[in-house]
Short mmCIF file of C-alpha atoms in Angstrom, two decimals:
data_model
loop_
_atom_site.label_atom_id
_atom_site.label_comp_id
_atom_site.label_asym_id
_atom_site.label_seq_id
_atom_site.Cartn_x
_atom_site.Cartn_y
_atom_site.Cartn_z
CA MET A 97 117.76 80.32 47.41
CA ILE A 98 119.78 78.12 49.77
CA HIS A 99 120.70 74.54 48.94
CA VAL A 100 122.59 72.40 51.39
CA ARG A 101 123.91 69.03 50.31
CA GLY A 102 125.44 66.43 52.60
CA LEU A 103 126.60 69.00 55.12
CA HIS A 104 128.97 67.52 57.68
CA LYS A 105 130.67 69.38 60.46
CA SER A 106 132.82 68.07 63.23
CA PHE A 107 135.01 69.76 65.80
CA GLY A 108 137.81 67.31 66.31
CA ASP A 109 136.18 64.02 67.25
CA ASN A 110 132.91 65.70 68.05
CA VAL A 111 130.53 65.27 65.12
CA VAL A 112 127.99 68.08 65.17
CA LEU A 113 126.29 67.76 61.78
CA GLU A 114 125.87 64.35 60.22
CA GLY A 115 125.11 65.11 56.60
CA ILE A 116 122.26 67.54 56.20
CA THR A 117 120.52 68.06 52.88
CA GLU A 118 118.01 70.85 52.79
CA THR A 119 116.56 73.46 50.45
CA ILE A 120 115.25 76.82 51.52
CA LYS A 121 113.15 78.66 48.97
CA GLU A 122 113.04 82.36 48.36
CA GLY A 123 110.67 84.10 50.75
CA GLU A 124 110.43 81.04 52.97
CA ARG A 125 110.50 81.38 56.74
CA VAL A 126 112.22 78.37 58.20
CA VAL A 127 112.33 77.92 61.95
CA VAL A 128 114.88 75.53 63.41
CA ILE A 129 114.08 74.06 66.81
CA GLY A 130 115.56 71.31 68.90
CA PRO A 131 117.50 70.52 72.06
CA SER A 132 120.76 72.33 72.70
CA GLY A 133 123.79 70.57 71.30
CA GLY A 134 121.67 69.32 68.42
CA GLY A 135 123.56 71.31 65.82
CA LYS A 136 121.04 74.09 65.15
CA SER A 137 123.46 76.98 65.54
CA THR A 138 126.25 75.18 63.72
CA PHE A 139 123.90 74.50 60.82
CA LEU A 140 123.00 78.18 60.66
CA ARG A 141 126.60 79.31 60.92
CA CYS A 142 127.58 77.01 58.08
CA LEU A 143 125.14 78.86 55.84
CA ASN A 144 127.35 81.95 55.78
CA LEU A 145 130.57 80.09 56.43
CA LEU A 146 131.19 81.41 59.93
CA GLU A 147 131.84 77.72 60.42
CA VAL A 148 133.57 75.96 57.58
CA PRO A 149 131.86 72.64 56.83
CA THR A 150 133.96 69.51 57.11
CA ALA A 151 132.23 68.12 54.04
CA GLY A 152 129.30 68.92 51.82
CA GLU A 153 128.14 71.83 49.72
CA VAL A 154 126.26 75.01 50.49
CA TRP A 155 124.75 76.97 47.62
CA VAL A 156 123.40 80.46 48.15
CA ASP A 157 121.62 82.37 45.42
CA GLY A 158 123.07 80.13 42.73
CA GLU A 159 126.63 80.22 44.02
CA GLU A 160 128.51 77.44 45.72
CA ILE A 161 129.89 79.23 48.74
CA THR A 162 131.88 76.22 49.87
CA ALA A 163 133.94 76.39 46.66
CA ARG A 164 137.40 77.82 47.12
CA SER A 165 136.99 80.33 44.30
CA THR A 166 133.92 81.98 45.82
CA ASN A 167 134.33 85.44 47.27
CA ILE A 168 132.72 84.73 50.61
CA ASN A 169 132.61 88.41 51.56
CA ALA A 170 130.40 89.16 48.58
CA VAL A 171 128.09 86.30 49.52
CA ARG A 172 127.89 87.39 53.15
CA ARG A 173 126.74 90.84 52.03
CA LYS A 174 123.59 89.16 50.72
CA MET A 175 122.80 87.51 54.03
CA GLY A 176 122.36 89.26 57.33
CA MET A 177 123.04 87.48 60.58
CA VAL A 178 121.67 88.25 64.02
CA PHE A 179 123.46 86.78 67.03
CA GLN A 180 122.31 85.70 70.45
CA HIS A 181 124.64 88.21 72.10
CA PHE A 182 123.93 91.03 69.64
CA ASN A 183 127.63 91.69 68.97
CA LEU A 184 127.11 95.38 68.35
CA PHE A 185 130.29 97.38 67.92
CA PRO A 186 130.66 99.05 71.32
CA HIS A 187 132.86 101.87 70.04
CA LYS A 188 130.26 103.00 67.50
CA THR A 189 126.90 104.66 67.97
CA ALA A 190 123.75 102.90 66.78
CA LEU A 191 123.82 104.83 63.51
CA GLN A 192 127.53 104.15 62.99
CA ASN A 193 126.92 100.46 63.67
CA LEU A 194 124.51 100.41 60.76
CA MET A 195 126.57 102.54 58.41
CA LEU A 196 129.94 100.86 58.93
CA ALA A 197 129.61 97.87 56.62
CA PRO A 198 127.67 99.41 53.70
CA VAL A 199 130.07 102.34 53.52
CA HIS A 200 133.31 100.40 53.96
CA ASN A 201 132.19 97.63 51.63
CA LYS A 202 131.69 100.42 49.11
CA MET A 203 128.09 99.37 48.53
CA MET A 204 126.64 102.83 49.00
CA SER A 205 127.72 106.41 49.45
CA LYS A 206 127.85 107.78 52.97
CA GLU A 207 124.71 109.85 52.41
CA GLU A 208 122.80 106.90 51.04
CA ALA A 209 123.91 104.67 53.91
CA ARG A 210 122.95 107.35 56.42
CA SER A 211 119.44 107.85 55.11
CA LEU A 212 118.86 104.10 54.79
CA SER A 213 120.22 103.55 58.30
CA ILE A 214 118.00 106.23 59.79
CA SER A 215 114.92 104.77 58.13
CA LEU A 216 115.86 101.28 59.34
CA LEU A 217 116.32 102.48 62.90
CA GLU A 218 112.93 104.14 62.57
CA MET A 219 111.48 100.85 61.34
CA VAL A 220 112.73 99.04 64.46
CA GLY A 221 111.39 101.87 66.60
CA LEU A 222 114.70 103.38 67.69
CA LYS A 223 114.89 106.64 65.79
CA ASP A 224 115.50 108.52 69.02
CA LYS A 225 118.50 106.31 69.86
CA ILE A 226 120.58 106.83 66.72
CA ASP A 227 123.40 108.59 68.56
CA HIS A 228 123.41 106.25 71.54
CA TYR A 229 126.25 103.84 72.15
CA PRO A 230 125.33 100.17 72.65
CA SER A 231 126.20 100.43 76.35
CA GLN A 232 123.38 102.96 76.70
CA LEU A 233 120.77 100.62 75.24
CA SER A 234 118.72 97.84 76.81
CA GLY A 235 119.06 94.26 75.57
CA GLY A 236 115.96 94.46 73.43
CA GLN A 237 117.07 97.74 71.95
CA LYS A 238 120.52 96.33 71.22
CA GLN A 239 119.04 93.38 69.40
CA ARG A 240 116.78 95.63 67.36
CA VAL A 241 119.80 97.73 66.38
CA ALA A 242 121.60 94.50 65.46
CA ILE A 243 118.72 93.47 63.21
CA ALA A 244 118.70 96.90 61.60
CA ARG A 245 122.47 96.67 61.15
CA SER A 246 122.09 93.47 59.16
CA LEU A 247 119.29 95.00 57.12
CA ALA A 248 121.48 97.97 56.21
CA MET A 249 123.25 95.67 53.75
CA ARG A 250 119.92 95.16 51.98
CA PRO A 251 120.31 91.37 52.35
CA LYS A 252 118.18 88.81 50.56
CA ILE A 253 118.36 86.36 53.44
CA MET A 254 118.33 86.87 57.18
CA LEU A 255 119.78 84.34 59.60
CA PHE A 256 118.81 84.52 63.27
CA ASP A 257 120.83 82.60 65.84
CA GLU A 258 118.67 82.45 68.99
CA PRO A 259 117.98 86.18 68.82
CA THR A 260 115.92 86.31 72.01
CA SER A 261 117.76 83.81 74.20
CA ALA A 262 119.91 86.41 75.95
CA LEU A 263 117.05 88.83 76.60
CA ASP A 264 115.05 89.54 79.71
CA PRO A 265 111.56 88.09 79.23
CA GLU A 266 109.89 91.48 78.94
CA MET A 267 112.11 92.41 76.01
CA VAL A 268 111.49 89.33 73.92
CA GLY A 269 108.27 90.72 72.46
CA GLU A 270 109.75 93.87 70.94
CA VAL A 271 112.40 91.83 69.10
CA LEU A 272 109.92 89.24 67.86
CA ASP A 273 107.68 92.07 66.62
CA VAL A 274 110.47 93.36 64.43
CA MET A 275 111.07 89.85 63.11
CA ARG A 276 107.36 89.45 62.37
CA LYS A 277 107.45 92.69 60.43
CA LEU A 278 110.35 91.35 58.37
CA ALA A 279 108.51 88.11 57.74
CA ASN A 280 105.45 90.01 56.54
CA ASP A 281 107.66 91.93 54.12
CA GLY A 282 108.60 88.63 52.50
CA MET A 283 112.17 88.29 53.73
CA THR A 284 113.75 84.86 53.43
CA MET A 285 114.48 83.91 57.02
CA VAL A 286 116.17 81.07 58.83
CA VAL A 287 115.54 81.34 62.56
CA VAL A 288 117.03 79.22 65.30
CA THR A 289 114.86 79.81 68.32
CA HIS A 290 113.25 78.47 71.44
CA GLU A 291 110.20 80.68 70.96
CA MET A 292 107.63 78.07 69.99
CA GLN A 293 104.80 80.57 69.63
CA PHE A 294 106.88 82.53 67.14
CA ALA A 295 107.62 79.33 65.25
CA LYS A 296 103.90 78.57 65.06
CA ASP A 297 102.91 82.06 64.00
CA VAL A 298 105.61 82.91 61.52
CA GLY A 299 107.20 79.70 60.29
CA ASP A 300 106.35 78.26 56.91
CA ARG A 301 108.30 75.21 57.89
CA VAL A 302 109.78 73.91 61.09
CA LEU A 303 112.94 71.82 61.19
CA PHE A 304 113.45 69.75 64.30
CA MET A 305 117.16 69.09 64.71
CA CYS A 306 118.61 66.57 67.10
CA GLY A 307 121.94 64.77 67.22
CA GLY A 308 123.26 66.49 64.12
CA ASN A 309 120.34 65.60 61.88
CA VAL A 310 117.05 67.06 60.80
CA VAL A 311 114.92 64.44 62.50
CA GLU A 312 111.57 65.76 61.44
CA GLN A 313 110.21 68.67 59.50
CA GLY A 314 106.94 70.06 58.30
CA HIS A 315 104.42 72.82 58.60
CA PRO A 316 104.19 74.16 62.16
CA SER A 317 100.58 73.06 62.45
CA GLN A 318 101.65 69.49 61.83
CA ILE A 319 104.86 69.52 63.87
CA PHE A 320 103.30 71.09 66.93
CA THR A 321 100.03 69.19 66.93
CA ASN A 322 100.95 65.88 65.43
CA PRO A 323 104.65 65.13 65.64
CA GLN A 324 105.64 61.76 64.23
CA ASN A 325 109.12 61.21 65.60
CA GLU A 326 109.62 60.05 69.17
CA ARG A 327 112.35 62.58 69.87
CA THR A 328 110.23 65.42 68.50
CA LYS A 329 107.37 64.37 70.76
CA LYS A 330 109.65 64.20 73.75
CA PHE A 331 111.18 67.59 73.02
CA LEU A 332 107.84 69.31 72.44
CA ASN A 333 106.39 67.77 75.56
CA SER A 334 109.18 69.22 77.62
CA VAL A 335 109.02 72.74 76.19
CA LEU A 336 105.32 73.33 75.53
CA MET B 181 164.15 132.94 91.81
CA LEU B 182 167.19 131.24 93.23
CA ASP B 183 169.48 133.11 95.50
CA ARG B 184 172.58 133.39 93.35
CA THR B 185 174.93 134.94 95.90
CA PRO B 186 177.65 132.52 96.89
CA PRO B 187 177.34 131.53 100.51
CA GLY B 188 180.34 132.14 102.72
CA PRO B 189 182.65 129.25 103.56
CA LEU B 190 181.04 126.71 105.79
CA THR B 191 182.51 126.89 109.24
CA PRO B 192 181.46 124.26 111.73
CA PRO B 193 179.30 124.04 113.64
CA TYR B 194 176.55 124.69 111.03
CA GLY B 195 172.90 123.51 110.76
CA TRP B 196 171.53 121.25 108.03
CA GLU B 197 169.75 124.19 106.37
CA GLU B 198 173.02 125.94 105.90
CA GLY B 199 174.65 122.77 104.62
CA LEU B 200 171.85 122.11 102.15
CA ARG B 201 171.92 125.66 100.88
CA PHE B 202 175.65 125.33 100.33
CA GLU B 203 175.24 122.05 98.45
CA ILE B 204 172.46 123.44 96.26
CA TYR B 205 174.68 126.36 95.39
CA GLN B 206 177.64 124.16 94.71
CA ASN B 207 175.82 121.56 92.61
CA LEU B 208 173.24 123.59 90.74
CA ILE B 209 174.11 127.27 90.70
CA HIS B 210 177.86 127.47 90.66
CA GLY B 211 179.01 127.67 87.05
CA ASP B 212 175.34 127.47 86.02
CA ARG B 213 175.44 123.70 86.48
CA TRP B 214 171.63 123.53 86.37
CA ARG B 215 171.92 124.37 82.67
CA GLN B 216 173.76 121.07 82.12
CA ILE B 217 170.82 119.24 83.62
CA ALA B 218 168.27 121.32 81.71
CA SER B 219 169.90 120.64 78.38
CA ALA B 220 170.17 116.92 79.24
CA ILE B 221 166.37 116.76 79.42
CA ILE B 222 166.23 117.19 75.64
CA PRO B 223 167.99 113.95 74.60
CA THR B 224 166.07 112.10 77.30
CA LEU B 225 162.76 113.22 75.81
CA GLN B 226 163.96 112.75 72.23
CA VAL B 227 164.87 109.14 72.87
CA THR B 228 161.64 108.56 74.79
CA PHE B 229 159.40 109.87 72.02
CA ALA B 230 161.38 108.44 69.12
CA GLY B 231 161.51 105.10 70.94
CA LEU B 232 157.78 105.26 71.60
CA ALA B 233 156.97 106.11 67.96
CA ILE B 234 159.15 103.32 66.60
CA GLY B 235 157.90 100.96 69.30
CA LEU B 236 154.23 101.62 68.55
CA ALA B 237 154.59 101.32 64.78
CA LEU B 238 156.78 98.24 64.85
CA GLY B 239 154.84 96.77 67.78
CA LEU B 240 151.57 97.05 65.87
CA ILE B 241 153.05 95.23 62.88
CA LEU B 242 154.54 92.54 65.13
CA ALA B 243 151.25 92.08 66.98
CA LEU B 244 149.34 91.65 63.73
CA MET B 245 151.96 89.15 62.56
CA ARG B 246 151.67 87.38 65.90
CA VAL B 247 147.93 86.78 65.45
CA SER B 248 148.19 86.11 61.71
CA LYS B 249 146.94 82.86 60.26
CA PHE B 250 150.26 82.41 58.43
CA TRP B 251 152.62 80.39 60.57
CA PHE B 252 155.69 81.98 59.02
CA LEU B 253 154.68 85.49 60.09
CA ARG B 254 153.81 84.21 63.54
CA TRP B 255 157.17 82.51 63.77
CA ILE B 256 159.10 85.67 62.81
CA SER B 257 157.18 87.69 65.37
CA ILE B 258 157.61 85.15 68.17
CA THR B 259 161.33 84.83 67.50
CA TYR B 260 161.83 88.58 67.44
CA ILE B 261 159.91 89.09 70.67
CA THR B 262 161.74 86.24 72.39
CA ILE B 263 165.16 87.60 71.47
CA ILE B 264 164.43 91.21 72.34
CA ARG B 265 162.75 90.44 75.63
CA GLY B 266 165.40 87.93 76.56
CA ILE B 267 168.39 90.29 76.48
CA PRO B 268 168.94 93.11 78.99
CA LEU B 269 168.31 96.52 77.49
CA MET B 270 171.69 97.81 78.61
CA LEU B 271 173.38 94.98 76.77
CA GLN B 272 171.25 95.62 73.68
CA LEU B 273 172.23 99.27 73.79
CA MET B 274 175.90 98.31 73.90
CA ILE B 275 175.50 95.78 71.09
CA TRP B 276 173.86 98.35 68.85
CA THR B 277 176.55 100.88 69.61
CA PHE B 278 179.70 98.83 69.64
CA VAL B 279 178.85 95.91 67.31
CA ILE B 280 176.18 96.84 64.81
CA LEU B 281 176.09 100.60 64.30
CA VAL B 282 179.81 101.20 64.74
CA ASN B 283 180.07 103.78 61.97
CA PRO B 284 181.15 107.00 63.74
CA GLU B 285 179.00 108.99 61.32
CA ILE B 286 175.89 107.72 63.06
CA PRO B 287 175.09 109.97 66.00
CA ARG B 288 174.80 108.14 69.30
CA LEU B 289 171.42 109.73 69.79
CA VAL B 290 170.15 107.97 66.66
CA VAL B 291 171.59 104.70 67.91
CA GLY B 292 169.58 105.37 71.06
CA PHE B 293 166.39 105.88 69.02
CA ILE B 294 166.88 102.55 67.29
CA ALA B 295 167.87 100.57 70.37
CA PHE B 296 165.02 101.89 72.51
CA GLY B 297 162.50 101.71 69.66
CA ILE B 298 163.28 98.11 68.87
CA ASN B 299 163.33 97.12 72.50
CA SER B 300 159.99 98.78 73.16
CA SER B 301 158.39 97.27 70.05
CA ALA B 302 158.65 93.76 71.49
CA TYR B 303 156.79 94.78 74.63
CA VAL B 304 154.26 96.87 72.71
CA ALA B 305 153.62 93.90 70.42
CA GLU B 306 152.67 91.77 73.39
CA ILE B 307 150.50 94.55 74.80
CA PHE B 308 148.66 94.89 71.49
CA ARG B 309 148.32 91.14 71.18
CA GLY B 310 146.69 91.05 74.59
CA GLY B 311 144.40 93.86 73.51
CA ILE B 312 143.42 92.04 70.33
CA LEU B 313 142.72 88.81 72.21
CA SER B 314 140.61 90.69 74.74
CA VAL B 315 138.13 91.70 72.04
CA ASP B 316 135.19 89.30 72.03
CA LYS B 317 135.16 86.75 69.21
CA GLY B 318 131.58 87.79 68.47
CA GLN B 319 132.87 91.14 67.24
CA THR B 320 134.80 89.49 64.46
CA GLU B 321 131.87 87.22 63.67
CA ALA B 322 129.59 90.24 63.40
CA GLY B 323 132.06 92.15 61.25
CA ARG B 324 132.71 89.22 58.93
CA SER B 325 129.02 88.34 58.69
CA LEU B 326 128.47 91.87 57.38
CA GLY B 327 130.86 91.09 54.55
CA LEU B 328 133.86 93.00 55.87
CA THR B 329 137.13 91.52 54.69
CA ALA B 330 139.48 90.24 57.40
CA PRO B 331 141.82 93.28 57.18
CA LYS B 332 138.91 95.75 57.26
CA ASN B 333 137.36 93.91 60.17
CA MET B 334 140.69 94.13 61.99
CA ALA B 335 141.12 97.83 61.24
CA LEU B 336 137.55 99.00 61.84
CA VAL B 337 136.15 96.63 64.43
CA VAL B 338 138.89 94.87 66.38
CA MET B 339 141.80 97.33 66.56
CA PRO B 340 139.87 100.36 67.89
CA GLN B 341 138.65 98.22 70.78
CA ALA B 342 142.00 96.49 71.20
CA PHE B 343 143.80 99.80 71.36
CA LYS B 344 141.47 101.08 74.02
CA ASN B 345 141.98 97.91 76.05
CA SER B 346 145.74 98.24 75.62
CA LEU B 347 145.98 101.82 76.83
CA PRO B 348 146.71 101.24 80.53
CA ALA B 349 149.52 98.83 79.66
CA LEU B 350 150.82 101.21 76.99
CA VAL B 351 151.00 104.00 79.54
CA SER B 352 153.11 101.75 81.77
CA GLU B 353 155.34 100.92 78.83
CA PHE B 354 155.77 104.62 78.07
CA ILE B 355 156.77 105.32 81.67
CA MET B 356 159.22 102.41 81.67
CA LEU B 357 160.73 103.63 78.42
CA PHE B 358 161.14 107.14 79.77
CA LYS B 359 162.92 105.94 82.89
CA GLU B 360 165.07 103.43 81.05
CA THR B 361 166.57 106.23 78.99
CA SER B 362 168.77 106.67 82.07
CA LEU B 363 170.88 103.91 80.50
CA LEU B 364 171.87 106.28 77.69
CA GLY B 365 174.93 107.35 79.66
CA VAL B 366 176.44 103.95 78.85
CA ILE B 367 176.78 104.96 75.21
CA ALA B 368 177.95 108.49 76.08
CA VAL B 369 174.71 110.30 75.47
CA VAL B 370 174.33 112.92 78.17
CA ASP B 371 170.82 112.36 79.45
CA ILE B 372 169.43 113.56 82.78
CA THR B 373 171.02 110.79 84.81
CA ARG B 374 174.38 111.12 83.14
CA SER B 375 174.38 114.90 83.59
CA VAL B 376 173.82 114.74 87.32
CA ASP B 377 176.40 112.00 87.60
CA ILE B 378 178.92 114.29 85.94
CA ILE B 379 178.11 117.00 88.46
CA ARG B 380 178.37 114.51 91.33
CA SER B 381 181.80 113.45 90.17
CA ARG B 382 182.94 117.05 90.10
CA THR B 383 181.54 118.18 93.44
CA PHE B 384 181.80 114.92 95.37
CA SER B 385 178.41 115.65 96.88
CA PRO B 386 175.82 113.16 95.67
CA PHE B 387 172.69 114.22 97.50
CA VAL B 388 171.53 117.29 95.61
CA PRO B 389 172.31 116.21 92.02
CA LEU B 390 170.82 112.73 92.38
CA PHE B 391 167.67 113.95 94.07
CA ALA B 392 167.35 116.76 91.54
CA ALA B 393 167.30 114.12 88.80
CA ALA B 394 164.85 111.98 90.75
CA LEU B 395 162.54 114.96 91.10
CA ILE B 396 162.66 115.65 87.35
CA TYR B 397 161.79 112.05 86.44
CA LEU B 398 159.03 111.95 89.02
CA THR B 399 157.53 115.22 87.80
CA VAL B 400 157.51 114.20 84.14
CA VAL B 401 156.00 110.79 84.96
CA THR B 402 153.29 112.37 87.10
CA ILE B 403 152.32 114.90 84.44
CA ALA B 404 152.38 112.32 81.64
CA THR B 405 150.29 109.87 83.67
CA TRP B 406 147.72 112.56 84.30
CA LEU B 407 147.54 113.59 80.62
CA LEU B 408 147.25 110.01 79.40
CA GLY B 409 144.59 109.40 82.02
CA LEU B 410 142.54 112.18 80.44
CA LEU B 411 142.97 110.59 77.02
CA GLU B 412 141.90 107.23 78.37
CA ARG B 413 138.78 108.66 79.93
CA ARG B 414 137.87 110.31 76.63
CA LEU B 415 138.25 107.00 74.82
CA ARG B 416 136.12 105.27 77.43
CA LYS B 417 133.28 107.66 76.73
CA SER B 418 131.34 105.00 74.86
CA ASP B 419 131.47 102.68 77.87
CA THR B 420 129.27 104.77 80.13
CA ARG B 421 126.59 102.65 81.60
#
């Protein structure tokens, strides 16, 4: 589903990704962990070209998105992205936040988008908030709307960039529950997170990123109980 | 209504009330001079609204050029804004009238529309640019990650928020524009200021005509500020916390 080959990214002199090669299969739940500044978010943002790689290739669903001829907007419609700071559109209600892209990308009729959006908001447990503006919602509710907004495009892949890092602790659970639901439905997911329990429960594979490289990877049971790399051990010791 | 009977000749000693009443009669009522002021309100408002319309439309285009990723568009916009903001409006008005649009067929009022519209557009462009920059980068990232094209993202996600953020500054710009129309007298358009100046030069009494004009400007600005304040509050509806 996603192939990454020799992905490099630097901001000026600051090298953030040092040549990552990785394959993510359809239906796989990949959790990316690691210390901050290790390139996790940049890696994720390169997958839908919010950051343009300095070198290397990214293939999504059989298409090389790093090629100049690729219509990146069409590719992005296949992959939802959830941000740390939600980034809901403050001038739109929850329902309008969901409907905006499907309708204006001419992917569905207004009626179709509306009924899909309502059912998605119901799925994330916010049916009673459809006419609320983001400013009237709590952090956890905002993030659930943001997840539903991405799902309104009927994406094949969902990218999560530290979706619970900006939340009050008591709101983390409700967001993770929605993500668990998605995982159970077989969605392909790439999740950058500091929620180790979530990584253990949901991840098919854990990537430990540090210094712009995937230093170690494997099944969560192996990574969390028997890490091989020194840096992984050190990191896990400090967070667990 | 106004007392239209002519007061008797002023014979000293007389109180200030008597003097004021005489001056009001002389400057506003005699020969229906107030009508000259009333009809001068029309060109003032025409130039204000035409200037505002041109300024908003052109200013929006300039602001979008200013934040474009194409250096050439940015360069045009920056140059335009620099030139317009760097030359006094009165001088611009004279240049339009006496150098560029010299054809006598072109009504001076229309020259006023163009001069004020173009002048305002440079300021409006900077106001809009500030509004666009004030919208969080995450908004664009969210819009683009949903597959919106850059223009659609600008139109649907960024501009509505940018416009709302720009409103207070736009209201100031509107008020400035309205008051600056008092320069229209320079190109022989009889606006409010020019009309009272004509009266002053006839009656040799400055107090009543000048303060009458001041009162008109102040009233219009107060009403407009209040109305635009209502609009702003409506647009801020989604911000209630």
